[in-house]
Short mmCIF file of C-alpha atoms and ligand atoms in Angstrom, two decimals:
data_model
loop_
_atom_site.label_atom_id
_atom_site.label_comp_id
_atom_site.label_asym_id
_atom_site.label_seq_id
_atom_site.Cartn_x
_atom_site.Cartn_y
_atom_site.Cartn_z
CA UNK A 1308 79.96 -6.36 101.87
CA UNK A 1309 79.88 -3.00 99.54
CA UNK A 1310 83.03 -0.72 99.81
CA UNK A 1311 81.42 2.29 101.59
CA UNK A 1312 82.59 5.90 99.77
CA UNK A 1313 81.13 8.78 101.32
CA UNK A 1314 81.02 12.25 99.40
CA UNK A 1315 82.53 15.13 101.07
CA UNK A 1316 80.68 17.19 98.24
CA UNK A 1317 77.98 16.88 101.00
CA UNK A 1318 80.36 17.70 103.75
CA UNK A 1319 80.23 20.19 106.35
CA UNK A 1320 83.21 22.31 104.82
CA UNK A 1321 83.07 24.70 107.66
CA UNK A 1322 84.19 21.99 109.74
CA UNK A 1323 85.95 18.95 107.54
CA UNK A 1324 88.26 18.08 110.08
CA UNK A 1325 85.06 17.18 111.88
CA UNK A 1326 83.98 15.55 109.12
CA UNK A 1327 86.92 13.34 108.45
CA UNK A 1328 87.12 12.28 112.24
CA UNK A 1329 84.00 10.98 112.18
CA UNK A 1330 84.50 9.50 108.55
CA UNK A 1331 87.78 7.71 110.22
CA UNK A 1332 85.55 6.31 113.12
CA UNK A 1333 82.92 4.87 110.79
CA UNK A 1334 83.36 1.66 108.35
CA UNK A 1335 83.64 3.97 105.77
CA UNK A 1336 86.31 2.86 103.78
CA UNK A 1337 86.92 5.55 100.58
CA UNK A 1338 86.75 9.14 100.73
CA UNK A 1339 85.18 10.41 97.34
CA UNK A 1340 85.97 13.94 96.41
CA UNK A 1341 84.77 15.37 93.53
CA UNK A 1342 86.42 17.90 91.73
CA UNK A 1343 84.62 20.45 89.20
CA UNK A 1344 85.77 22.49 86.50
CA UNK A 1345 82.74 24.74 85.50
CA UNK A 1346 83.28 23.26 82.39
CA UNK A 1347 83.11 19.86 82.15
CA UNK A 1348 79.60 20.21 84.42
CA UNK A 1349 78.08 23.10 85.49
CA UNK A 1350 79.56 23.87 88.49
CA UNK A 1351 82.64 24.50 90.54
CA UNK A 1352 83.48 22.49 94.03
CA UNK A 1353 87.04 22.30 95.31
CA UNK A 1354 90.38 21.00 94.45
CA UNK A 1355 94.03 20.39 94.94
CA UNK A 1356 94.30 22.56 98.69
CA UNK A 1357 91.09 21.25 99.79
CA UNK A 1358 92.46 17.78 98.53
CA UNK A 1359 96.04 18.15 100.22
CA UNK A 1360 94.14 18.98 103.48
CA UNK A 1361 91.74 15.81 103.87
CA UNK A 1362 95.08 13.49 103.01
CA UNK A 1363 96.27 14.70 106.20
CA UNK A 1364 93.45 14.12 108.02
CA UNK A 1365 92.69 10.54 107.29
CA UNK A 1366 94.82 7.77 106.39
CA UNK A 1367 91.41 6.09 104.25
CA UNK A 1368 91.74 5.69 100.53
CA UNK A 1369 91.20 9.26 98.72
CA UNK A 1370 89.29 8.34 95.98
CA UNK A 1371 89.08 11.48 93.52
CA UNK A 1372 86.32 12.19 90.51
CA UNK A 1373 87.65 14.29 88.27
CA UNK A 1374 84.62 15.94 86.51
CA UNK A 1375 87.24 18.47 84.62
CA UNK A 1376 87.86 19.09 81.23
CA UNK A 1377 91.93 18.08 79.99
CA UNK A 1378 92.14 16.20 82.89
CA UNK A 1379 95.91 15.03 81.61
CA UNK A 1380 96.87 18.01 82.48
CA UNK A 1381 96.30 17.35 86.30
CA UNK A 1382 96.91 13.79 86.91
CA UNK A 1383 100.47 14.26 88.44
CA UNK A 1384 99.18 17.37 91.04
CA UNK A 1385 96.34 15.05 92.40
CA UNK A 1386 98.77 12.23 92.56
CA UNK A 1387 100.80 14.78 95.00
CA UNK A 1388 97.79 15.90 96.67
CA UNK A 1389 97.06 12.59 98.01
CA UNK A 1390 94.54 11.07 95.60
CA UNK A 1391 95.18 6.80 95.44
CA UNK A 1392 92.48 7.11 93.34
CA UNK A 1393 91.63 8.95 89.96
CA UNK A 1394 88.65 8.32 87.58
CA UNK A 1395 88.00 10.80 84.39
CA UNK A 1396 85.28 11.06 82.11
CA UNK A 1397 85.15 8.88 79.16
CA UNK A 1398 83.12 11.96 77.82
CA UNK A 1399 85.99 14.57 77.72
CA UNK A 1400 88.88 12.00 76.74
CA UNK A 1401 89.51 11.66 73.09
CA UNK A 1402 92.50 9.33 74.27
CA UNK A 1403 91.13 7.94 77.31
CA UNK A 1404 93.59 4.78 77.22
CA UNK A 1405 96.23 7.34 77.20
CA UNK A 1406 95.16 9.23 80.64
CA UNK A 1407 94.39 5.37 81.87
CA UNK A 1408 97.75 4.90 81.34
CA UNK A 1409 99.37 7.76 82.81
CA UNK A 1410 96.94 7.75 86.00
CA UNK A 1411 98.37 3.88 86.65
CA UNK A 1412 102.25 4.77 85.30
CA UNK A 1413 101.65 7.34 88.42
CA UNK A 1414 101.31 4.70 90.91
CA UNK A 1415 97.05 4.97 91.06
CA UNK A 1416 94.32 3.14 90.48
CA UNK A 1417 92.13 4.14 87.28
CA UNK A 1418 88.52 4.67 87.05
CA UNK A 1419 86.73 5.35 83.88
CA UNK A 1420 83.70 7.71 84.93
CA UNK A 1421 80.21 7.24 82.77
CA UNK A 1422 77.63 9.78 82.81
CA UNK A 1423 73.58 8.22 82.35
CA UNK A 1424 73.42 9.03 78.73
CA UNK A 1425 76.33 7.55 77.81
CA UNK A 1426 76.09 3.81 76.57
CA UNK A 1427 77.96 1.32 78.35
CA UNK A 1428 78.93 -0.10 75.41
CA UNK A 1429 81.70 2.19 75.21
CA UNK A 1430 83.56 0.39 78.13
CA UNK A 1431 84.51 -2.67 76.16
CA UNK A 1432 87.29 -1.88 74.65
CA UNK A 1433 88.92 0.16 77.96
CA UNK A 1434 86.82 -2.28 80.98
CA UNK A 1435 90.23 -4.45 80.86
CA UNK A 1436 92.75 -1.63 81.11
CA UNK A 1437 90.80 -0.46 84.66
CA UNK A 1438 90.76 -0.90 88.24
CA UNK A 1439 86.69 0.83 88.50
CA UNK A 1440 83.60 2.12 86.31
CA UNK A 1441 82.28 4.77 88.30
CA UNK A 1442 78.71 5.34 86.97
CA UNK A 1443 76.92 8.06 87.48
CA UNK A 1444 73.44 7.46 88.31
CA UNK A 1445 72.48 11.52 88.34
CA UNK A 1446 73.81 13.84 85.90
CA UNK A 1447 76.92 15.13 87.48
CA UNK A 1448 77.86 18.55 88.73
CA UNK A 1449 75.35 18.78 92.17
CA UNK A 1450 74.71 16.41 95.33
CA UNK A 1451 70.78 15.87 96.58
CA UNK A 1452 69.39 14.78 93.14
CA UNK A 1453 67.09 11.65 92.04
CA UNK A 1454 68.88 8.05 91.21
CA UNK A 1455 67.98 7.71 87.67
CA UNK A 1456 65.95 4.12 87.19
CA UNK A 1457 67.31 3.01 83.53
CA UNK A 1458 70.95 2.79 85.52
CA UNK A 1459 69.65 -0.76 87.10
CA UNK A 1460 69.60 -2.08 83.81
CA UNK A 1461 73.16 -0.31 82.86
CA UNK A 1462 74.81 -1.75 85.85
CA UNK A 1463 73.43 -5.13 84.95
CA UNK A 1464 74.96 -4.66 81.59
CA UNK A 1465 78.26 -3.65 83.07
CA UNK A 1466 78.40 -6.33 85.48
CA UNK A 1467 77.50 -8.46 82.36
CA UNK A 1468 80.42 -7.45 80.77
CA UNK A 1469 83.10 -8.19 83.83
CA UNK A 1470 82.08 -11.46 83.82
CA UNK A 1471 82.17 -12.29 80.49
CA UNK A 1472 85.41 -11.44 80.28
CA UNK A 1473 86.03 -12.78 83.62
CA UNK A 1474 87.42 -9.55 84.69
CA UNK A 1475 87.61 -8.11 88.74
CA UNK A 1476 86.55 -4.48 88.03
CA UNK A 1477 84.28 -2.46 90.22
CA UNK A 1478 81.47 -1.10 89.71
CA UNK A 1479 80.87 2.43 91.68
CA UNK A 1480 77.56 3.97 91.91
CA UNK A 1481 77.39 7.28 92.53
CA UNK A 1482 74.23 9.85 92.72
CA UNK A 1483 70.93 9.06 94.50
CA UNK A 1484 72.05 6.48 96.45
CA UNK A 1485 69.71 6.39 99.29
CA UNK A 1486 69.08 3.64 102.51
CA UNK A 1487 66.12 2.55 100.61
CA UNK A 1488 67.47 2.07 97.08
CA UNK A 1489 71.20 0.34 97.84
CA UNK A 1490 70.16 -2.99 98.19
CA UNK A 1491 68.82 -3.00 94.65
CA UNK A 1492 71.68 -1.06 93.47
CA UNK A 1493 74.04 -3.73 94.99
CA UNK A 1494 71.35 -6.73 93.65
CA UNK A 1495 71.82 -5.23 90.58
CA UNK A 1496 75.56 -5.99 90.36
CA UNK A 1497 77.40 -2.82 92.00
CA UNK A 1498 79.84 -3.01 94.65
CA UNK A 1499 80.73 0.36 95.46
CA UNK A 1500 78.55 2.67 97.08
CA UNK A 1501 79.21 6.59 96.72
CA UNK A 1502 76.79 8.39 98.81
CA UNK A 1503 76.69 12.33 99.65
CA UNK A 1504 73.74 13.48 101.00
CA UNK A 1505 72.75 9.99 102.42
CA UNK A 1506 75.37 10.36 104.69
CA UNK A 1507 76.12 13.81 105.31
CA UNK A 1508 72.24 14.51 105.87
CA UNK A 1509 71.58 11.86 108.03
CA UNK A 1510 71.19 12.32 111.77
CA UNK A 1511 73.68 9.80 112.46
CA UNK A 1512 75.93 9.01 109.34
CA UNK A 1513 78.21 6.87 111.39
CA UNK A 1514 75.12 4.76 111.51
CA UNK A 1515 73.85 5.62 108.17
CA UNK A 1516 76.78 4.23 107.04
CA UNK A 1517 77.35 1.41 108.72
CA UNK A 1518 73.19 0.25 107.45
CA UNK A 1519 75.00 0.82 103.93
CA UNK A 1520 77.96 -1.33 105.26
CA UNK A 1521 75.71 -3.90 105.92
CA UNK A 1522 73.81 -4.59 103.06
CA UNK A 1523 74.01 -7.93 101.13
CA UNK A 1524 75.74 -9.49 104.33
C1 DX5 B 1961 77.87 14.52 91.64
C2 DX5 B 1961 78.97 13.82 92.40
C3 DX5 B 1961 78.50 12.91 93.47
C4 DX5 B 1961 77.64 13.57 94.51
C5 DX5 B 1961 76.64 12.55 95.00
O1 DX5 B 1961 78.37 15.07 90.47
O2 DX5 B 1961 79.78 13.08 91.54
O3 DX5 B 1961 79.59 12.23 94.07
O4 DX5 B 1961 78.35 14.08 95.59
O5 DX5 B 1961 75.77 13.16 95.89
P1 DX5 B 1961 74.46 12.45 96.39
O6 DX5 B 1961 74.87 11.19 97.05
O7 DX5 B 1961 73.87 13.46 97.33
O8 DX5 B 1961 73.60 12.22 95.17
ZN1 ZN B 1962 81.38 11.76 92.43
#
């Protein structure tokens, strides 16, 4: 079965306490919260307070998507905030073994983040020093966009790749992932499903998720 993550970038953030109760009913098991810069993408969502809140409220795995410029510079606050989990962009990072490093030495597990013009070809020489590639399958900065197709054929590659080296890395989808295209997404080799609007939208997302939950068992 996929590890569910929902996006609270599609969140109600009037009422996340809402939110996370119902996120701590479902089988949701990672909380994905994206963090923006402005810079990095073009846009700005929340951070650290937001962050330190939604740790209280839920005792699921934080899993947090740094889509910030320098993110070095912020590993050891989202450590404190709650995060168990911190991916960067290999875009950003001239010395992205370096902030691997630092986000494990810190007691996390490390996600490399790919955007869908980036070739996957760049993982092979950081794929063994990770705990998750987190691709992103829309160009990142907003919720409610398209799944771009070519990233079948990039998660086949990546999944390709884990094998070969007979490696246990996940693979994390996240943008576009809809009811309608997971199973393919998961056929294709992923095993992480990061969903905002699919959730959040839904008129049921406990159930939304669990259909999610479901898929491939
Ligand atoms: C986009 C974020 C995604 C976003 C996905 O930059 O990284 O996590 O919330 O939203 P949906 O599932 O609506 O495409
Ligand atoms: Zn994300």
């Amino acid at each position: 079965m996929p590890i569910i993550a929902p996006s609270l970038l599609a969140a109600d953030f009037l009422h996340l306490q809402d939110e996370c109760d119902m996120l701590n009913k479902s089988e949701a098991d990672w909380y994905h919260l994206d963090v923006m810069d402005g810079r990095f993408v073009p846009n700005i969502s929340f951070g650290l307070p937001v962050i330190q809140q939604i740790r209280k409220a839920t005792t699921k795995v934080c899993d947090v998507h740094l889509m910030i410029v320098e993110p070095e510079k912020y590993t050891e606050a989202f450590k404190n905030a709650g995060a168990d989990r911190l991916s960067v962009h290999i875009e950003i990072c001239n010395h992205l073994h370096r902030n691997i490093e630092q986000i494990k030495s810190l007691g996390m597990k490390a996600g490399v983040a790919i955007n869908p013009h980036t070739s996957v070809s760049l993982l092979a020489d950081i794929i063994h020093d990770i705990d998750t590639v987190l691709m992103m399958t829309v160009d990142p900065g907003f919720g409610g966009q398209e799944f771009i197709p070519h990233s079948f054929e990039k998660i086949r590659q990546v999944k390709k790749m884990i094998d070969e080296k007979g490696l246990h890395v996940h693979i994390a989808i996240d943008g576009g992932v809809t009811l309608e295209n997971a199973p393919s997404i998961i056929g294709a080799g992923a095993d992480v499903l990061i969903a905002g609007s699919t959730v959040f939208k839904a008129p049921d997302p406990i159930a939304a998720i669990a259909r999610l939950k479901a898929i491939g068992g």
